[in-house]
PDB file of C-alpha atoms in Angstrom:
ATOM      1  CA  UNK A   1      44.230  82.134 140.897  1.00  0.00           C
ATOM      2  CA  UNK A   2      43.274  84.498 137.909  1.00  0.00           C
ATOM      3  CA  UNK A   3      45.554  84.273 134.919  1.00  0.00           C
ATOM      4  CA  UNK A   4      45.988  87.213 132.786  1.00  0.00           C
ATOM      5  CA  UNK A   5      48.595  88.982 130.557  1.00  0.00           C
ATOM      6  CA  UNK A   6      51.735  88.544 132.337  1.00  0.00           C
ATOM      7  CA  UNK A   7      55.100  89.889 131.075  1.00  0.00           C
ATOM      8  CA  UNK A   8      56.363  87.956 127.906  1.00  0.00           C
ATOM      9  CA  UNK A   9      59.284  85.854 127.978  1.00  0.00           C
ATOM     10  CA  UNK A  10      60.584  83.989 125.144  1.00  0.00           C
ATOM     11  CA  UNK A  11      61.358  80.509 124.561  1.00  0.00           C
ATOM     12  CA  UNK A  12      62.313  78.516 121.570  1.00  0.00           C
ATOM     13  CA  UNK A  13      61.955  81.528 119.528  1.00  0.00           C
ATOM     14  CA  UNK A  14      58.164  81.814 120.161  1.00  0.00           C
ATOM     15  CA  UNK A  15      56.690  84.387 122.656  1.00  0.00           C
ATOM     16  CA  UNK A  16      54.142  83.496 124.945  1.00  0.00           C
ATOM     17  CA  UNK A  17      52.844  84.541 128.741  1.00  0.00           C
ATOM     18  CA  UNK A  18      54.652  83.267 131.689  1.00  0.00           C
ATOM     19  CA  UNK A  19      52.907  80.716 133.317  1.00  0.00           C
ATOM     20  CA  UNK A  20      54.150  81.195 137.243  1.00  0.00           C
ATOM     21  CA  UNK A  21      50.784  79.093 139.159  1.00  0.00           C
ATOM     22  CA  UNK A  22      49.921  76.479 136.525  1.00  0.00           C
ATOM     23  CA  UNK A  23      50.976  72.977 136.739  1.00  0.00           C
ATOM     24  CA  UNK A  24      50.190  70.303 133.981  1.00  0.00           C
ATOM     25  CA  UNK A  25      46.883  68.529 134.739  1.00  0.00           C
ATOM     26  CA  UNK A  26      45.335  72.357 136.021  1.00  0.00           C
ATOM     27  CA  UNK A  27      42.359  72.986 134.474  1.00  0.00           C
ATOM     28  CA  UNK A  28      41.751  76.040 132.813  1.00  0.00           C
ATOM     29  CA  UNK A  29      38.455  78.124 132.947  1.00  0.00           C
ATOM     30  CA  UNK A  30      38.561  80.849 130.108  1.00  0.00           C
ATOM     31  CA  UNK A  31      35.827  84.060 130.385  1.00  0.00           C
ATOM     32  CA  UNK A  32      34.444  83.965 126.759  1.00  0.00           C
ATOM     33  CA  UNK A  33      31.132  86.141 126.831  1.00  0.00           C
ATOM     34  CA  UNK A  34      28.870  84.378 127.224  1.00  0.00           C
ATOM     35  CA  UNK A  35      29.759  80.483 128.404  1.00  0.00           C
ATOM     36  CA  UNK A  36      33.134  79.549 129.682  1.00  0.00           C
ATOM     37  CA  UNK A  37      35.651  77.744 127.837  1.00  0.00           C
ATOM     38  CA  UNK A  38      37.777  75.196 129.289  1.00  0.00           C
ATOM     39  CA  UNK A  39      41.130  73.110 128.353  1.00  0.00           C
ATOM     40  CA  UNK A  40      43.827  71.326 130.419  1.00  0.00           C
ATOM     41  CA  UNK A  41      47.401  72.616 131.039  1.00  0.00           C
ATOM     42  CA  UNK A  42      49.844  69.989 129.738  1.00  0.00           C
ATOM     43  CA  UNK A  43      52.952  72.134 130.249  1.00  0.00           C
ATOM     44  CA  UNK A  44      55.486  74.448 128.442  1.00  0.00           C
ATOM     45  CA  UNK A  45      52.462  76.968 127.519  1.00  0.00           C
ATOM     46  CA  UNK A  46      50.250  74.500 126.152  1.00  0.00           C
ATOM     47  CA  UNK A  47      46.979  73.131 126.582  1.00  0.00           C
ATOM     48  CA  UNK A  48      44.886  70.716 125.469  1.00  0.00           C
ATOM     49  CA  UNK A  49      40.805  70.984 124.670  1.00  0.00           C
ATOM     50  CA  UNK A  50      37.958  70.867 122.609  1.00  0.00           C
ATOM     51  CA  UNK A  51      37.358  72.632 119.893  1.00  0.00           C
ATOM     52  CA  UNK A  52      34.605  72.605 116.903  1.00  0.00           C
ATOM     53  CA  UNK A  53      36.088  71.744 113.461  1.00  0.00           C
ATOM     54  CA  UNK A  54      36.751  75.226 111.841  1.00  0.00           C
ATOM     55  CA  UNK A  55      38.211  76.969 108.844  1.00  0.00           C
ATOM     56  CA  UNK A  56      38.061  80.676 110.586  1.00  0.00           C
ATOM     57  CA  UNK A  57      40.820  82.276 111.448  1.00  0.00           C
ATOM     58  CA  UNK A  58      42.520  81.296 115.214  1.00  0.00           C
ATOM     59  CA  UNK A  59      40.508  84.333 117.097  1.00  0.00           C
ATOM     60  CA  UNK A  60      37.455  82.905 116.810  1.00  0.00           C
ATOM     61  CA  UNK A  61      38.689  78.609 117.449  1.00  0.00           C
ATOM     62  CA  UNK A  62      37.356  77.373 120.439  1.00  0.00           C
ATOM     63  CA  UNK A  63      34.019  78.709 119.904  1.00  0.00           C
ATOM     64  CA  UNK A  64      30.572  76.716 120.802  1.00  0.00           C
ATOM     65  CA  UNK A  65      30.177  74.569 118.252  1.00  0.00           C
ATOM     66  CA  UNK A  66      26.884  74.028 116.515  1.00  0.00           C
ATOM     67  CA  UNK A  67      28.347  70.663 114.671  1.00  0.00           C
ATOM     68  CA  UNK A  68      27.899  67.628 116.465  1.00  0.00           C
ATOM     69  CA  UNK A  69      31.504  66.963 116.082  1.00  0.00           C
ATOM     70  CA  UNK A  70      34.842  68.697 117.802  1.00  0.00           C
ATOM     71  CA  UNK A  71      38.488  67.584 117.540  1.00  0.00           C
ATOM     72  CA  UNK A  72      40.899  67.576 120.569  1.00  0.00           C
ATOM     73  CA  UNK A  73      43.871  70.301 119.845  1.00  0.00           C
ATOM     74  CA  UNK A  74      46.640  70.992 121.345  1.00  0.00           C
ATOM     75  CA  UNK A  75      47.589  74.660 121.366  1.00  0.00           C
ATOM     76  CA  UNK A  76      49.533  77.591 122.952  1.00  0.00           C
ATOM     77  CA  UNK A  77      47.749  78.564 126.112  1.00  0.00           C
ATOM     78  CA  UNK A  78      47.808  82.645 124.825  1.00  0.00           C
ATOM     79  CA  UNK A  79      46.565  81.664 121.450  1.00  0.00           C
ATOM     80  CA  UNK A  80      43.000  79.577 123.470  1.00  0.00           C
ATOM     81  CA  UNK A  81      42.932  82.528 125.696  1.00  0.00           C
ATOM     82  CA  UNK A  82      43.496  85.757 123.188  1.00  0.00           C
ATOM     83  CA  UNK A  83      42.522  88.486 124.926  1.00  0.00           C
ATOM     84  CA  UNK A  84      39.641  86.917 127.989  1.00  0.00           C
ATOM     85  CA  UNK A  85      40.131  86.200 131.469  1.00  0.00           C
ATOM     86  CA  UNK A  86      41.144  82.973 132.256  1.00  0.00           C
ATOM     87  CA  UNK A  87      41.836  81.249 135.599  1.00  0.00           C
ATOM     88  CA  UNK A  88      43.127  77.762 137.097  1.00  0.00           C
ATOM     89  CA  UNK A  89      39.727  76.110 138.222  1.00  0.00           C
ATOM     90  CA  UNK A  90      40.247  72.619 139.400  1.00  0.00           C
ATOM     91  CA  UNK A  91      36.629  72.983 141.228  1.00  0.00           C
ATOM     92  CA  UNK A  92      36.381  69.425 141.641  1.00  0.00           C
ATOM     93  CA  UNK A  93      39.485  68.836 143.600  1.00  0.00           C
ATOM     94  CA  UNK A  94      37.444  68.000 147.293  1.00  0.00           C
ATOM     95  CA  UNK A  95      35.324  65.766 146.090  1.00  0.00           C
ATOM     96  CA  UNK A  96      36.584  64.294 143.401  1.00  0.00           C
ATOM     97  CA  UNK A  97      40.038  63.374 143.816  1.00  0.00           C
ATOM     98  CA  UNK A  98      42.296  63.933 140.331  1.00  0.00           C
ATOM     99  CA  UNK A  99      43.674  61.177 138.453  1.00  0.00           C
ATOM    100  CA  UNK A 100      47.789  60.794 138.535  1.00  0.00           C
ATOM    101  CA  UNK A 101      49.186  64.308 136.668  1.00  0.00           C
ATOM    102  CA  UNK A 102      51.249  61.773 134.794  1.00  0.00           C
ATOM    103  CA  UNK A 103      47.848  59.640 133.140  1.00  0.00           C
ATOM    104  CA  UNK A 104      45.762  63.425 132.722  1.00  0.00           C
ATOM    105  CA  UNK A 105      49.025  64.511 130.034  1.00  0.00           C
ATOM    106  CA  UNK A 106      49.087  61.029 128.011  1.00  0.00           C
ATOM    107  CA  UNK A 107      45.744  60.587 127.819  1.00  0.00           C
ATOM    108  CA  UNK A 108      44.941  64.282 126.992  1.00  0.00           C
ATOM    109  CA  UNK A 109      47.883  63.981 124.389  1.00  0.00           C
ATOM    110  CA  UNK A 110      47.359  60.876 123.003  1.00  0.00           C
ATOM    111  CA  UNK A 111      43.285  62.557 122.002  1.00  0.00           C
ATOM    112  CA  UNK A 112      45.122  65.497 120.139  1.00  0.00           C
ATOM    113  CA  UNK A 113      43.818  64.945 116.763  1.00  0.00           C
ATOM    114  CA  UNK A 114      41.047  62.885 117.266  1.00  0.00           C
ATOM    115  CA  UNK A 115      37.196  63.624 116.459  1.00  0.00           C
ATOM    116  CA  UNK A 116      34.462  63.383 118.995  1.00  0.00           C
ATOM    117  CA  UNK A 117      31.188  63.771 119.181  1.00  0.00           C
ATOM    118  CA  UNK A 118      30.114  67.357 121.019  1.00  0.00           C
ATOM    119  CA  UNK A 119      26.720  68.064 122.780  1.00  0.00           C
ATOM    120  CA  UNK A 120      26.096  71.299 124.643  1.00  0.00           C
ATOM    121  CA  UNK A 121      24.766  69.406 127.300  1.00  0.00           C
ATOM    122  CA  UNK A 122      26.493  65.918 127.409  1.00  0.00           C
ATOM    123  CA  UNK A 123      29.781  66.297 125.374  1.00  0.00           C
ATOM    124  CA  UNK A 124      30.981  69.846 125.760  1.00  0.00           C
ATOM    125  CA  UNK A 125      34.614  70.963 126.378  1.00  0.00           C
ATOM    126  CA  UNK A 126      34.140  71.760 129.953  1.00  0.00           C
ATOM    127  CA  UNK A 127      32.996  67.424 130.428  1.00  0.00           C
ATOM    128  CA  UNK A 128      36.138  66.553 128.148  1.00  0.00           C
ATOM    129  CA  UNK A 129      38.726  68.377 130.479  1.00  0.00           C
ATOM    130  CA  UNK A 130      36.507  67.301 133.569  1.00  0.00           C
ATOM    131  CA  UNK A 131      36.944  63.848 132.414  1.00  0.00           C
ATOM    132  CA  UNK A 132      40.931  63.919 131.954  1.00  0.00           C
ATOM    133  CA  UNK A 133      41.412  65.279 135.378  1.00  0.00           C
ATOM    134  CA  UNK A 134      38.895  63.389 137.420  1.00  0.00           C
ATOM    135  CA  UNK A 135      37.842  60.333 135.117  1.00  0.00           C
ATOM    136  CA  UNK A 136      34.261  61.525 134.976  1.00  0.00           C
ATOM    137  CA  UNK A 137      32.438  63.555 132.208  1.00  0.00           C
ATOM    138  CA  UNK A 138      30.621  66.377 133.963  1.00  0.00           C
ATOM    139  CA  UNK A 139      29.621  70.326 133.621  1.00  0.00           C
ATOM    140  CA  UNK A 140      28.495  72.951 135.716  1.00  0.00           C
ATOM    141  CA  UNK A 141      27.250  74.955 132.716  1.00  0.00           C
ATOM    142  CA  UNK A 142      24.607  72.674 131.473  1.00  0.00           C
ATOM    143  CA  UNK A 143      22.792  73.584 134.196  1.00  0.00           C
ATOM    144  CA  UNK A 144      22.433  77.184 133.003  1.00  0.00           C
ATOM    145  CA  UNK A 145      22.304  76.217 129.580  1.00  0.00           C
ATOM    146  CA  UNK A 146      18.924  74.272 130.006  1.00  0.00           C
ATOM    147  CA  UNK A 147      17.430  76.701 132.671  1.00  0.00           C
ATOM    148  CA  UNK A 148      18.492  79.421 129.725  1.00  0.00           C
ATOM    149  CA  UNK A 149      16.594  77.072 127.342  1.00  0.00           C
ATOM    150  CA  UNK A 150      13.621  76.727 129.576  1.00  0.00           C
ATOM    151  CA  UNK A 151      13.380  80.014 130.413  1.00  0.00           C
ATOM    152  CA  UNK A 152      13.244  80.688 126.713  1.00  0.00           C
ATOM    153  CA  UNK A 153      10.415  78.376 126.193  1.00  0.00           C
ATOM    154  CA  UNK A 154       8.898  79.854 128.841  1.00  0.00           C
ATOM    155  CA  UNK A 155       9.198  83.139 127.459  1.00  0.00           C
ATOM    156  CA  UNK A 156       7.682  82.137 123.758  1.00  0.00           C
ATOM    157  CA  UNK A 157       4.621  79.964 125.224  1.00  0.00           C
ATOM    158  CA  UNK A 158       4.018  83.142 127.162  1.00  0.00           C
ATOM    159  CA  UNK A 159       4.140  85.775 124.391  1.00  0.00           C
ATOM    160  CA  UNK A 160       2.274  82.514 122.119  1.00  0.00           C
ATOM    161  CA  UNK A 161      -0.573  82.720 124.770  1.00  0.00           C
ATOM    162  CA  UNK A 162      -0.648  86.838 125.033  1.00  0.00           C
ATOM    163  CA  UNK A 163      -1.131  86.831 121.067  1.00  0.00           C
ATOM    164  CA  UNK A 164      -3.957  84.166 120.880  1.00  0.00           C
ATOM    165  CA  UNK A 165      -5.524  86.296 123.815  1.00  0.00           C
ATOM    166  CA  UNK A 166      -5.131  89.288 121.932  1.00  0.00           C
ATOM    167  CA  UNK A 167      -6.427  87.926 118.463  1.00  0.00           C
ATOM    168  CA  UNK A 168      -9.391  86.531 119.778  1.00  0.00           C
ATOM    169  CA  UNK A 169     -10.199  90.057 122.271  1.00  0.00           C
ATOM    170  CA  UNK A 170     -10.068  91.448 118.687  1.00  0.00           C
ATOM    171  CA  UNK A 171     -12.221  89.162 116.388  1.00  0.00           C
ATOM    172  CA  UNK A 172     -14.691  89.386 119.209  1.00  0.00           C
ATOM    173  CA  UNK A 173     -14.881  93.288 118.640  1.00  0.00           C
ATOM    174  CA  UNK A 174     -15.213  92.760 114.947  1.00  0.00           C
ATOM    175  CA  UNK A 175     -18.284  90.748 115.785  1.00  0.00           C
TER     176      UNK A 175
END
C-alpha cells in the first residue's frame, strides 16, 4: 500500500501523518530520486534506519552516504519521508518468513545510536532493515547499482577507445 500525506492528527503535542496500514516490524520503501531509502516501522510514527553521520540540516538526513560509517536513528516517520513517496514493502514476506514483530522492535531499538559500517553494496540501509525483519542482510538495489557501475565503465572504456582511434586517424594524417 502507498503511503503519502494523509490528514494530520496530533498527538503528544507533536503533529505527524496518520499511519492507518502500518504495523511495527513493516518495512518502509521511501522514493528518493534516485535509489530508494528504507527504515522499519517501530510504532507511534516512528521508524528506525540507517543513516550517514551528518551535520546538514534534517531535509537532506538519510542521504547515501559516501563515509564508510552510518548510525542507526530513530526518527518520526514524516521527518525520513519529507515530501517523497513512500510505501509498506515487506517484499520478502513469501519466501522469507519475518522474524517475531516483538524481536524486529528490540533489536531495531536497542541499534538506535550505534555506528556501523555502510557499503553501497554490502551494508546499505535497505540490508540493515532487511536484516531486522527477516534475519538476513540483503538488497535488491545493489543489483542496479553495479550494473549502473558497469555500464559506466563500459561507457568510459568505450569513449577511451573512440579517442585513441581518433588520435592516431589524426597523427597518421600529419604524417
Amino acid at each position: 500500500a502507498w503511503g503519502g500525506k494523509c490528514p494530520p492528527t496530533q498527538t503528544g503535542g507533536r503533529e505527524r501523518w496518520s499511519m492507518v496500514e502500518l504495523k511495527p516490524g513493516d518495512l518502509i520503501e521511501i522514493f528518493r530520486s534516485c535509489y530508494q531509502h528504507w527504515a522499519i516501522y517501530v510504532g507511534d510514527g516512528k521508524v528506525v534506519h540507517l543513516a550517514p553521520p551528518c551535520k546538514c540540516p534534517p531535509s537532506l538526513k538519510g542521504e547515501v552516504s559516501l563515509s564508510d560509517r552510518a548510525f542507526v536513528k530513530k526518527d518520526w516517520l514524516e521527518d525520513v519521508v519529507r515530501k517523497d513517496r513512500y510505501r509498506v514493502n515487506n517484499k520478502h514476506d513469501e519466501t522469507h518468513p519475518p522474524l517475531p514483530v516483538s524481536k524486529i522492535v528490540r533489536w531495531a531499538e536497542e541499534l538506535v545510536g550505534r555506528e556501523m559500517p555502510y557499503n553501497l553494496t554490502s551494508h546499505n540501509c535497505e540490508h540493515f532493515v532487511m536484516e531486522l525483519r527477516y534475519g538476513v542482510a540483503m538488497s535488491d538495489q545493489v543489483g542496479v547499482t553495479e550494473a549502473i557501475a558497469m555500464g559506466t565503465v563500459g561507457v568510459m572504456g568505450m569513449a577511451a577507445a573512440v579517442i585513441r582511434s581518433m588520435a592516431q586517424r589524426r597523427k597518421h594524417r600529419k604524417e
